[in-house]
Tab-separated table of C-alpha atoms and ligand atoms in Angstrom:
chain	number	residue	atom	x	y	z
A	36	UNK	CA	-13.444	28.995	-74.914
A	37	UNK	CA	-10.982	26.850	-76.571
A	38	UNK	CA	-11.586	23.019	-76.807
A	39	UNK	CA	-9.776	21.243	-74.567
A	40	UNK	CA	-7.844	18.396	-75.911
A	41	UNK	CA	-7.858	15.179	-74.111
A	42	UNK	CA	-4.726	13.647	-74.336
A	43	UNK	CA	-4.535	9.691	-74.697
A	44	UNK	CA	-4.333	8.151	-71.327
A	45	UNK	CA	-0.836	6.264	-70.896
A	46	UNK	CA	-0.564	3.709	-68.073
A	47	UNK	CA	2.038	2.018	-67.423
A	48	UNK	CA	2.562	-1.225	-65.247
A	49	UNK	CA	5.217	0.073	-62.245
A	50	UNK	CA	6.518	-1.801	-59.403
A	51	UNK	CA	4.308	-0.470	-56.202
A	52	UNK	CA	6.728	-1.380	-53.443
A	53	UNK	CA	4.813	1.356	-50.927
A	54	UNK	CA	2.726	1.552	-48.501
A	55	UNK	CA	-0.389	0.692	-50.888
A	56	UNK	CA	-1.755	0.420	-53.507
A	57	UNK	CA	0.412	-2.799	-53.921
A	58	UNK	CA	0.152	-4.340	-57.908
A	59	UNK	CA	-3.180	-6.348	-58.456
A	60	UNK	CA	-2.559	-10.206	-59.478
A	61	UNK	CA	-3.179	-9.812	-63.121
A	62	UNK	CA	-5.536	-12.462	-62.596
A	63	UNK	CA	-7.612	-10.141	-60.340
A	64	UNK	CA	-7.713	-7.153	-63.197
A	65	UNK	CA	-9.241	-9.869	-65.167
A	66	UNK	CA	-11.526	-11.028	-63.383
A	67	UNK	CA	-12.096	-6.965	-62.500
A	68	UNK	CA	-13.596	-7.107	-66.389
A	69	UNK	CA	-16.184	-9.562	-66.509
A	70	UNK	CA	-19.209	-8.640	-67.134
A	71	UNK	CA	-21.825	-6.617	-64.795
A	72	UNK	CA	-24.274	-8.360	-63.265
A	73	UNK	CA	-27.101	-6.946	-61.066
A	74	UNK	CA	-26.856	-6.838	-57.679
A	75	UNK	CA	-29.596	-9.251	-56.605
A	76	UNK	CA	-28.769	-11.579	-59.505
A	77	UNK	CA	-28.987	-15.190	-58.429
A	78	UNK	CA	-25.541	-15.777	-59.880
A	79	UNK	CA	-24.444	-12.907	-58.347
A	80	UNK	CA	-25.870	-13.597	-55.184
A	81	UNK	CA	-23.450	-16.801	-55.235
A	82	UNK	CA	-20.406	-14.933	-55.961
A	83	UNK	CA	-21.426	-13.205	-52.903
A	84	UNK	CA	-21.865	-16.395	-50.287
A	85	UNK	CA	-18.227	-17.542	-51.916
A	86	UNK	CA	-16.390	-14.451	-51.125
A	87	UNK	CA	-17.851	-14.355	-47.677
A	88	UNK	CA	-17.054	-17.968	-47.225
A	89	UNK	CA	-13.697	-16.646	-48.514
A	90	UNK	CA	-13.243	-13.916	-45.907
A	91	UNK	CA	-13.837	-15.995	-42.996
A	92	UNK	CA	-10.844	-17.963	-44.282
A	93	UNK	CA	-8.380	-15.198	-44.687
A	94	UNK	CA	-9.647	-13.137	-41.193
A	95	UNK	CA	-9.158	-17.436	-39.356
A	96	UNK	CA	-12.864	-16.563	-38.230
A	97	UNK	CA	-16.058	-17.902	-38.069
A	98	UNK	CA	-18.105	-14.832	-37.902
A	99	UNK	CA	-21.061	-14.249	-39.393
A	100	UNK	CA	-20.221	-10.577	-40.677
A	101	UNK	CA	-17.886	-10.953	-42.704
A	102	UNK	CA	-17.960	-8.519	-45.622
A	103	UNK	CA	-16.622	-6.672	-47.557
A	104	UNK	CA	-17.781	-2.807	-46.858
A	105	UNK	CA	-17.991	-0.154	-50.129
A	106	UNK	CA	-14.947	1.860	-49.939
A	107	UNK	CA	-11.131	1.722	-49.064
A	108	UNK	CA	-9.872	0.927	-45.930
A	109	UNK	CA	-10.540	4.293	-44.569
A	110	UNK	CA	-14.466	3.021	-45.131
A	111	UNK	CA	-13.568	0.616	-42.754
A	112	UNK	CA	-12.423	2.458	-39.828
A	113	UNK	CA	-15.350	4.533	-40.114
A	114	UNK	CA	-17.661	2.192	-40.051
A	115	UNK	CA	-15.725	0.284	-37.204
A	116	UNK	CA	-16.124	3.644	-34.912
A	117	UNK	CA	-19.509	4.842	-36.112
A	118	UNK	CA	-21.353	1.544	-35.865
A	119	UNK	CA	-19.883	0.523	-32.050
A	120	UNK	CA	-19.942	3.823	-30.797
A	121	UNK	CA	-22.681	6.405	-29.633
A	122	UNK	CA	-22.198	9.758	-29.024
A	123	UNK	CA	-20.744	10.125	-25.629
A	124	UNK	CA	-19.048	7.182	-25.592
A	125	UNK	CA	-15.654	6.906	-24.183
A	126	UNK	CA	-12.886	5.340	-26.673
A	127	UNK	CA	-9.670	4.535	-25.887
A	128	UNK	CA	-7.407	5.073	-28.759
A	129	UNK	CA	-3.482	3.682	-29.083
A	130	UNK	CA	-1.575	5.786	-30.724
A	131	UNK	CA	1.659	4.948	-32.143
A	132	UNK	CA	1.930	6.843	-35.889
A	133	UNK	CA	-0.647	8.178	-38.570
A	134	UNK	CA	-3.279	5.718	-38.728
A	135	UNK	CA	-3.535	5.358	-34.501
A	136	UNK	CA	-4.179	9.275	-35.072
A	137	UNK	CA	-6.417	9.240	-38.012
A	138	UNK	CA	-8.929	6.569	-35.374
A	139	UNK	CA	-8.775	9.474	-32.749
A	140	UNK	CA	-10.032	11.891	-35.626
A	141	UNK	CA	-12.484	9.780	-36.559
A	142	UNK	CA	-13.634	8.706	-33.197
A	143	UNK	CA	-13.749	12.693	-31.844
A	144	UNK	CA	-15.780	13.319	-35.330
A	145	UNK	CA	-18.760	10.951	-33.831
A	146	UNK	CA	-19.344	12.571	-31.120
A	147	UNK	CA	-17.238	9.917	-29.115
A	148	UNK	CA	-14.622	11.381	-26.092
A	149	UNK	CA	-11.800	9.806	-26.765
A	150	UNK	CA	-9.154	9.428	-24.309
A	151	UNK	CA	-5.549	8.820	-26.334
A	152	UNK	CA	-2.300	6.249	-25.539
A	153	UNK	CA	0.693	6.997	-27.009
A	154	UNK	CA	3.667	5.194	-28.235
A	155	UNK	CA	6.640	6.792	-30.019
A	156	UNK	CA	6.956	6.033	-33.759
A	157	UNK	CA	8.927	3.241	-34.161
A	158	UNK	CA	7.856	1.651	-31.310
A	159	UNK	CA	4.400	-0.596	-30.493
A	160	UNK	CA	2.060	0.382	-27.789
A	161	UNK	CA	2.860	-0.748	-24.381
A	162	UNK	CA	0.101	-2.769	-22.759
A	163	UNK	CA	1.165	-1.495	-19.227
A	164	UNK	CA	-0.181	2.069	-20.464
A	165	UNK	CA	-3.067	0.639	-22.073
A	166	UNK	CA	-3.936	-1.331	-19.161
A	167	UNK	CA	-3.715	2.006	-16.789
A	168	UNK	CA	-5.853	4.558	-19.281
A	169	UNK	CA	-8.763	1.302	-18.788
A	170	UNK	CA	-8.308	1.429	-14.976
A	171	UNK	CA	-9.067	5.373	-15.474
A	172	UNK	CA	-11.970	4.823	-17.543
A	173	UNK	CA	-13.686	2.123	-16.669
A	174	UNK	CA	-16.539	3.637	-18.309
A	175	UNK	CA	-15.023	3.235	-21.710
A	176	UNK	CA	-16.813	1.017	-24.372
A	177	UNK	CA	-14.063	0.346	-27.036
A	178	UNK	CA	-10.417	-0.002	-27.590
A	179	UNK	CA	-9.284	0.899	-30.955
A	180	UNK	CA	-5.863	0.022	-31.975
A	181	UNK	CA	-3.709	-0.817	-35.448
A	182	UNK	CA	-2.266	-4.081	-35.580
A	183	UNK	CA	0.230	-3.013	-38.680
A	184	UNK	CA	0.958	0.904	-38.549
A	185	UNK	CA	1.543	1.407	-41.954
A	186	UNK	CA	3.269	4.934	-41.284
A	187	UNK	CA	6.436	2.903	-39.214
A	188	UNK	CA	6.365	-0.555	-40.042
A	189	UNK	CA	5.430	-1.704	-36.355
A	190	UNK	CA	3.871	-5.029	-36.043
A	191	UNK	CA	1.671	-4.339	-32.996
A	192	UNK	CA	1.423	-7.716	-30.365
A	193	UNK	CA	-2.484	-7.831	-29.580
A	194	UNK	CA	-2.371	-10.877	-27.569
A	195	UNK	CA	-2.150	-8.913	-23.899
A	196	UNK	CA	-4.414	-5.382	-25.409
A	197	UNK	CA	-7.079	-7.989	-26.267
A	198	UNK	CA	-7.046	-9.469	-22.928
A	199	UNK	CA	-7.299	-6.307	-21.155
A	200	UNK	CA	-9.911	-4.476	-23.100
A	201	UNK	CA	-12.304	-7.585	-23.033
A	202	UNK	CA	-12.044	-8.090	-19.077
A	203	UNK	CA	-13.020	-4.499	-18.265
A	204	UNK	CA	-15.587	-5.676	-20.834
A	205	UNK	CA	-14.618	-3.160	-23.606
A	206	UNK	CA	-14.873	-4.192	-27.122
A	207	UNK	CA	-11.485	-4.650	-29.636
A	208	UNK	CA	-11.664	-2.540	-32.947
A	209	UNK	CA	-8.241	-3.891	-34.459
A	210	UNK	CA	-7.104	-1.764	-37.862
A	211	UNK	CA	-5.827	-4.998	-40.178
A	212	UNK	CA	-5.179	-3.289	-42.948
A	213	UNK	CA	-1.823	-3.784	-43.615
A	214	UNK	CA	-1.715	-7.277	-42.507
A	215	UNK	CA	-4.747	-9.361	-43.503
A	216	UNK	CA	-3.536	-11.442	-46.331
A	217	UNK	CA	0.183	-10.987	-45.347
A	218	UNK	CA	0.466	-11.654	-41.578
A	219	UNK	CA	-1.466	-13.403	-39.433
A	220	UNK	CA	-4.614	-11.459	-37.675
A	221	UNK	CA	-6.022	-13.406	-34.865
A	222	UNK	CA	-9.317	-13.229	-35.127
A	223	UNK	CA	-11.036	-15.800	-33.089
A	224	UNK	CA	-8.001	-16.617	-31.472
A	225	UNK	CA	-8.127	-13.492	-29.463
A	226	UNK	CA	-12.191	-12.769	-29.902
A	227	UNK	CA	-11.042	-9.720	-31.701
A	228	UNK	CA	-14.512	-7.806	-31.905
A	229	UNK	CA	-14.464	-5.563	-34.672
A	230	UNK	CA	-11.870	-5.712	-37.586
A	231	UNK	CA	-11.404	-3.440	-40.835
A	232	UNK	CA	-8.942	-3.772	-43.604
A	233	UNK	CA	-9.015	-2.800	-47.131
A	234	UNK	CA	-8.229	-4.704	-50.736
A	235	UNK	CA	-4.615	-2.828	-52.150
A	236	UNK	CA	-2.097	-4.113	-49.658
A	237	UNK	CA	-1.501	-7.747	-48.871
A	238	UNK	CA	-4.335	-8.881	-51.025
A	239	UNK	CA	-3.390	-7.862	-53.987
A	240	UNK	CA	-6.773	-5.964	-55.426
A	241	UNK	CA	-7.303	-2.810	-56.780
A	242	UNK	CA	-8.220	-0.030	-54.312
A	243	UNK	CA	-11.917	0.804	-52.814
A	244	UNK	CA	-13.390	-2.248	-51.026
A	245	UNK	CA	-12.516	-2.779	-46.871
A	246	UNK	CA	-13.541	-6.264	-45.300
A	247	UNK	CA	-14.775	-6.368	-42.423
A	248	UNK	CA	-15.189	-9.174	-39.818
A	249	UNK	CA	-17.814	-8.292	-36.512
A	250	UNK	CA	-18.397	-10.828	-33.905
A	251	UNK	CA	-22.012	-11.968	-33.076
A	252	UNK	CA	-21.852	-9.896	-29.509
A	253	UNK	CA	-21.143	-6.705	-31.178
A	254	UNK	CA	-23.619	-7.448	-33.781
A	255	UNK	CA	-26.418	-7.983	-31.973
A	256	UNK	CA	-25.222	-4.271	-30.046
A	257	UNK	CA	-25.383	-2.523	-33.505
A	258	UNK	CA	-28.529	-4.041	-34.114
A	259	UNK	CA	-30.041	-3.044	-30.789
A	260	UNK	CA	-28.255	0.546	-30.023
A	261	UNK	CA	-30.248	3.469	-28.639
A	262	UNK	CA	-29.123	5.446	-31.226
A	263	UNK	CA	-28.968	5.135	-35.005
A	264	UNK	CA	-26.191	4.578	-36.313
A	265	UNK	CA	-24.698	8.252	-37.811
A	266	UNK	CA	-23.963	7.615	-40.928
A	267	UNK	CA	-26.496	5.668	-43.444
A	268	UNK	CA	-24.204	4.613	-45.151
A	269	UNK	CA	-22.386	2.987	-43.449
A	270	UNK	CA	-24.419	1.712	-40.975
A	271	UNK	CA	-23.858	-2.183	-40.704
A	272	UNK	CA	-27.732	-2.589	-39.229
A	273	UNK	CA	-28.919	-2.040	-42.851
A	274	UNK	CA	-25.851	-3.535	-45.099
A	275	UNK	CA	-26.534	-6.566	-43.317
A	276	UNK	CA	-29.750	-7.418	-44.273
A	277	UNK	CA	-28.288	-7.148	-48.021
A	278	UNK	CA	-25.294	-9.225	-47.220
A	279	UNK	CA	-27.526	-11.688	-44.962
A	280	UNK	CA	-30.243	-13.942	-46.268
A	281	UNK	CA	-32.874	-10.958	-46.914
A	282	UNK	CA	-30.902	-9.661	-49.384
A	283	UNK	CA	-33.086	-6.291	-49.149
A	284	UNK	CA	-31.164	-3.454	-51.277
A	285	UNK	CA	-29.503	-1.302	-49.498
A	286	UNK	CA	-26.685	0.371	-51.911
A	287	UNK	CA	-26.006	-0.975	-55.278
A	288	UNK	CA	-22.585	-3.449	-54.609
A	289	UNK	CA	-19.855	-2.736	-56.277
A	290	UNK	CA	-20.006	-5.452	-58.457
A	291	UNK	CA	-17.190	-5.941	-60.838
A	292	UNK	CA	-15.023	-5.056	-57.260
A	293	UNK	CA	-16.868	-8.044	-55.666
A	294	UNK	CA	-15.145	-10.330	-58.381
A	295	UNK	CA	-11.747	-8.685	-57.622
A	296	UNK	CA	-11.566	-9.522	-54.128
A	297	UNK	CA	-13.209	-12.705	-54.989
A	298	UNK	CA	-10.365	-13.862	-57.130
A	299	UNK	CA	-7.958	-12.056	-54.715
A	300	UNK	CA	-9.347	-14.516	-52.161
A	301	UNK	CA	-9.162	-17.834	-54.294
A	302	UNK	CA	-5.251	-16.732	-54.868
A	303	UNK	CA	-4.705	-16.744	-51.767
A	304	UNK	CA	-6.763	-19.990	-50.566
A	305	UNK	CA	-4.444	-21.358	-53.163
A	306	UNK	CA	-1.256	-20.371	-51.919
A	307	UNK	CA	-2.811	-21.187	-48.313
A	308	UNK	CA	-2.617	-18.836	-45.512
A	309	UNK	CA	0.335	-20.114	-43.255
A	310	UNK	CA	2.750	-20.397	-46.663
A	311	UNK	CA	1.429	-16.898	-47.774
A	312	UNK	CA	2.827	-15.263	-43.959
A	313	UNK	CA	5.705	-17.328	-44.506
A	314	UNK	CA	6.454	-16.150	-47.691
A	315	UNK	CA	5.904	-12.078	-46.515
A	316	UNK	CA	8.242	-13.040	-43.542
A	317	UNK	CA	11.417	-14.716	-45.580
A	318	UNK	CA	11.053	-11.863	-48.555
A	319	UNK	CA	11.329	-9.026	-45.496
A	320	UNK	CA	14.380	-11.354	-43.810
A	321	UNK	CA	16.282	-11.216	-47.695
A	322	UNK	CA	15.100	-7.545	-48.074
A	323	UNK	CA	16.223	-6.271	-44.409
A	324	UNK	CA	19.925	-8.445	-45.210
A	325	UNK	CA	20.289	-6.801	-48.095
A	326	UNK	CA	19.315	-3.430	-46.832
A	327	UNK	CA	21.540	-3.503	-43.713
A	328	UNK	CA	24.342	-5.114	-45.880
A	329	UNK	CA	24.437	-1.739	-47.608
A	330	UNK	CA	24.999	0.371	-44.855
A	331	UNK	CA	21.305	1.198	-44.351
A	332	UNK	CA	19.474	1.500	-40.623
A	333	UNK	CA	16.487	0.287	-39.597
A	334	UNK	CA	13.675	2.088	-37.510
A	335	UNK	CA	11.976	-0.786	-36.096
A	336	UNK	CA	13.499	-3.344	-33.928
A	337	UNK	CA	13.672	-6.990	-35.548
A	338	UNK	CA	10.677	-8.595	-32.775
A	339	UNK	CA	8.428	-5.517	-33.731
A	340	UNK	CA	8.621	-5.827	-37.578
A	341	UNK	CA	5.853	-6.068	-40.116
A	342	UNK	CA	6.605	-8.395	-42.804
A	343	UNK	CA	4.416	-6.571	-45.442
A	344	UNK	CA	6.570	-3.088	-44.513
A	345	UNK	CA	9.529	-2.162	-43.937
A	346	UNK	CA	10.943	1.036	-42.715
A	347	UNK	CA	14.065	2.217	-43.517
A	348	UNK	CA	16.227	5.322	-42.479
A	349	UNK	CA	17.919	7.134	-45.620
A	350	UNK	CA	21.302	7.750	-45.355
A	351	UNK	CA	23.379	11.326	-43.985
A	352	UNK	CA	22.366	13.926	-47.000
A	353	UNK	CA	20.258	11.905	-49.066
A	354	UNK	CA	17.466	13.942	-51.235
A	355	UNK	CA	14.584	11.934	-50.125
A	356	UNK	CA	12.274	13.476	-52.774
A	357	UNK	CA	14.871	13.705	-55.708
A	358	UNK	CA	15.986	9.366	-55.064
A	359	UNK	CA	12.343	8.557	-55.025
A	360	UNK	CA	11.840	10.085	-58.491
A	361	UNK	CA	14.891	8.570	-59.911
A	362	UNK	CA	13.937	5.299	-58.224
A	363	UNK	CA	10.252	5.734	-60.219
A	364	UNK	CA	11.544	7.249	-63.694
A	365	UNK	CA	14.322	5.302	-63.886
A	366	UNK	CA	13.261	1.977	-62.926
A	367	UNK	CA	9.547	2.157	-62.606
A	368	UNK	CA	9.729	1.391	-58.867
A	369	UNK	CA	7.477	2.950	-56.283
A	370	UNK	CA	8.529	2.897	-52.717
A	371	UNK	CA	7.051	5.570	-50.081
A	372	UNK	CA	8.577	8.322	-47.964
A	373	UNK	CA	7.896	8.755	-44.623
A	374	UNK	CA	5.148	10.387	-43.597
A	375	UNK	CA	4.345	13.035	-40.210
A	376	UNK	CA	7.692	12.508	-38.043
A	377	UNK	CA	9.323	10.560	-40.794
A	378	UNK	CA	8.888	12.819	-43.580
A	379	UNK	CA	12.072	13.551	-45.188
A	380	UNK	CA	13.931	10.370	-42.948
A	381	UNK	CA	12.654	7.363	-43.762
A	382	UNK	CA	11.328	5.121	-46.495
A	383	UNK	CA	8.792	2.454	-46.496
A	384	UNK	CA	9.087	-0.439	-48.627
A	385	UNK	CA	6.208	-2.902	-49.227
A	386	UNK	CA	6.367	-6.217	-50.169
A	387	UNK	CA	2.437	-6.988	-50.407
A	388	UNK	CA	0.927	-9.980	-51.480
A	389	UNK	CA	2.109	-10.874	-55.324
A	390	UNK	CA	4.867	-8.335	-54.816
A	391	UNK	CA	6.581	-9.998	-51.847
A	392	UNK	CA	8.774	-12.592	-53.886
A	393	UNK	CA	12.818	-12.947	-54.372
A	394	UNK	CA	12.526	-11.521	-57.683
A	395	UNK	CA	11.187	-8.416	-56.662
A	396	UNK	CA	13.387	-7.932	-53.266
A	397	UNK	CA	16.617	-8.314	-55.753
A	398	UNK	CA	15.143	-5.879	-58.829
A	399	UNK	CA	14.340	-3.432	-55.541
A	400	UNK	CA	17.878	-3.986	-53.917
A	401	UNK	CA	19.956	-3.241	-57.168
A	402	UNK	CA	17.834	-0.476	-58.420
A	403	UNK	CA	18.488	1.112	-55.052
A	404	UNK	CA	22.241	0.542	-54.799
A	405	UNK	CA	22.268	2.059	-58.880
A	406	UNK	CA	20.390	5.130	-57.188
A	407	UNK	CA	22.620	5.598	-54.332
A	408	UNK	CA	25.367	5.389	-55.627
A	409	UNK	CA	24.440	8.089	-58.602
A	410	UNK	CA	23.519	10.116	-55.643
A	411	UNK	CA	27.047	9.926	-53.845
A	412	UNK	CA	25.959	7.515	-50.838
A	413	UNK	CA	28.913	5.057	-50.200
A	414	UNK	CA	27.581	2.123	-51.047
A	415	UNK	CA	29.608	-1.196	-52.287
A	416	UNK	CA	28.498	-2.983	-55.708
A	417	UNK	CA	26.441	-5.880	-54.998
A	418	UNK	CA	26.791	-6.167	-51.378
A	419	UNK	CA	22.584	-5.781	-50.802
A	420	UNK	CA	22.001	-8.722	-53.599
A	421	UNK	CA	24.777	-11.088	-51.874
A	422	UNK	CA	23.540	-10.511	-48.587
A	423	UNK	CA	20.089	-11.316	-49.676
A	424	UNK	CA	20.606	-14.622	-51.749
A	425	UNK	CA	22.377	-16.005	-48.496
A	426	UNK	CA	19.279	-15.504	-47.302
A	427	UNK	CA	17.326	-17.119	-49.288
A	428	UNK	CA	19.828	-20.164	-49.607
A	429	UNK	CA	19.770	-20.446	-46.115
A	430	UNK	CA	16.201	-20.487	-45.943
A	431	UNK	CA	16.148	-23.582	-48.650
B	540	PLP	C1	-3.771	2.256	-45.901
B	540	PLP	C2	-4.227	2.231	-44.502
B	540	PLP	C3	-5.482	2.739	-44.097
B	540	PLP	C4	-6.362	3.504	-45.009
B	540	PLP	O1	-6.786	2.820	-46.073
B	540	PLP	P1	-7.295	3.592	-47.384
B	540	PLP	O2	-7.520	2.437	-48.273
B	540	PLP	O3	-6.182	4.480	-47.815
B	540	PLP	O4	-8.517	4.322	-47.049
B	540	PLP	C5	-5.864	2.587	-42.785
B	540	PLP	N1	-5.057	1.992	-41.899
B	540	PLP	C6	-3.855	1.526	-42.225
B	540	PLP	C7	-2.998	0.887	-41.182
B	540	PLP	C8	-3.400	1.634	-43.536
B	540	PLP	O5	-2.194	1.168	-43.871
């Protein structure tokens, strides 16, 4: 057999304006490079404490858990579901786009019977129906629902769910992903029991770690469940005792990821957590102006909408596929199509973490009118950019 030749591997930096992986803060790819330590290394071992400590800040708890769990946010969600469920159990699920349907996959995977409530995409979950499928099964231990659907750009209000679910006396498993680090997620405010989100969206770190924050009730029930968890890996029982003072081995940490988030963290303790919402919230405002200003429609309505993403109908006859590529050969910008319903209809523009900033929503908004346009869309020259610095004076 002929040798294969390896060609040279050519990276380049590109503007991930997506639904995730958002771009790391460079200062997080260096601190991604320092060197290896061991896992039970003393100075290690403090790195650890301080990105706990760190955690707590960003998820506005006080939890004890509060770690970060090997694997992307999908890691999470698993080990939400596996850990507070047994088999049997009765879940009940919100759905309202792909990740609301990827929890009901991964809940009827466990062994759980899950029992479903829709929304239409677009649109958040209605308490009314959530409060009616608990009425109907009262026998129901958890509640699972996504506080930012990624695949519409809903904003879910958790304030009401939260107060349903925990007087029936079911637990909360809340899907942060998209918002930890770029919207406020409740935590303690509204006892939130069990809640997963992962490092590449609004905290600007490299894919393949998901924090997690579990309240000391729903602790102590993983600790003292009938059954064993499912999955060893994942199984919070044991990665405790590793994150906890015993520090017994359970898997080897992903160390050199550990720093990432770490320094991900101490950005964003910098910046401070209300400024850091603030700042996703007046970026989407400039970005939405400037969007609307050029003739484009919105899918979500303004009281629903998630700072960190926006979704966006494309205009009558626009080649979804063909714009995207000229949007990332052309310009180096990545923005996301739509994905199950919205294939083909929508995009979904991120502005997560380090990316959500004036410069970027203006390099976005005239790199989209220059693609447009070469694609035949009406569109008048520089209405998005005007639109957009009003905002932004206006905001001053
Ligand atoms: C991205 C995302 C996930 C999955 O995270 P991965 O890191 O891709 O595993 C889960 N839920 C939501 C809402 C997401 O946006």
């Amino acid at each position: 057999m002929p040798e294969r030749e390896i060609a040279q591997r050519a990276t380049r930096a590109k503007l991930l304006l997506g639904p995730g992986p958002s771009n790391p803060d460079p200062r997080v790819l260096r601190a991604l490079s320092e060197p290896t330590l061991g896992h039970l290394d003393p100075d290690f071992v403090s790195i650890m404490d301080e990105t706990t400590d760190l955690l707590r800040y960003v998820f506005t708890t006080k939890n004890r858990l509060t770690i970060p769990v090997s694997g992307t946010g999908s890691a999470g969600m698993e080990a939400a579901i596996v850990n507070t469920l047994e088999p049997g159990d009765t879940a009940i699920i919100c759905v309202a786009g792909v990740f609301g349907e990827r929890m009901v996959d991964v809940a009827t995977r466990a062994g759980a019977r899950v029992v479903r409530v829709d929304a239409s995409w677009g649109a958040p979950v209605d308490p009314d129906d959530v409060r009616k499928a608990v009425k109907l099964n009262p026998q129901a231990k958890v509640v699972g629902i996504v506080h930012a659907e990624t695949s519409t750009g809903v904003l879910q209000p958790l304030d009401e769910i939260a107060r349903i679910a925990h007087e029936a006396g079911m637990r909360l498993i809340v899907d942060a992903v998209t918002s930890l680090g770029g919207v406020k997620v409740p935590v303690d405010e509204l006892g939130l029991d069990f809640v997963y989100s992962g490092t590449q969206k609004c905290l600007s770190c490299p894919p393949g770690l998901a924090p997690v924050t579990v309240n000391d009730d729903t602790l102590s029930f993983i600790k003292n469940r009938k059954t064993k968890c499912q999955s060893w890996y994942l199984d919070l029982s044991m990665i405790e005792r590793y994150w906890g003072s015993e520090r017994f081995y359970h898997h080897t940490a992903p160390v050199n990821m550990i720093y990432a988030l770490n320094e991900a963290l101490r950005i964003i303790k910098e910046e401070g957590l209300e400024a850091r919402w603030r700042r996703h919230c007046l970026n989407q405002q400039a970005l939405v102006a400037g969007l609307e200003a050029m003739g484009l429609k919105l899918v979500v309505q303004p009281e629903y909408r998630l700072p960190s993403l926006t979704t966006v109908f494309l205009p009558e006859g626009l080649d979804d596929v063909r714009a995207r590529k000229k949007l990332l050969d052309e310009f180096g910008i990545e923005v996301g199509g739509g994905l199950g319903k919205f294939k083909g209809k929508v995009w979904r523009i991120g502005l997560m973490g380090t990316n959500s900033t004036k410069p970027v929503v203006l390099t976005l908004l005239t790199a989209m009118e220059c693609v447009l346009v070469e694609e035949g869309v009406k569109v008048p020259r520089g209405v998005g950019v005007a639109r957009a610095l009003e905002v932004y004076s206006a905001a001053e």
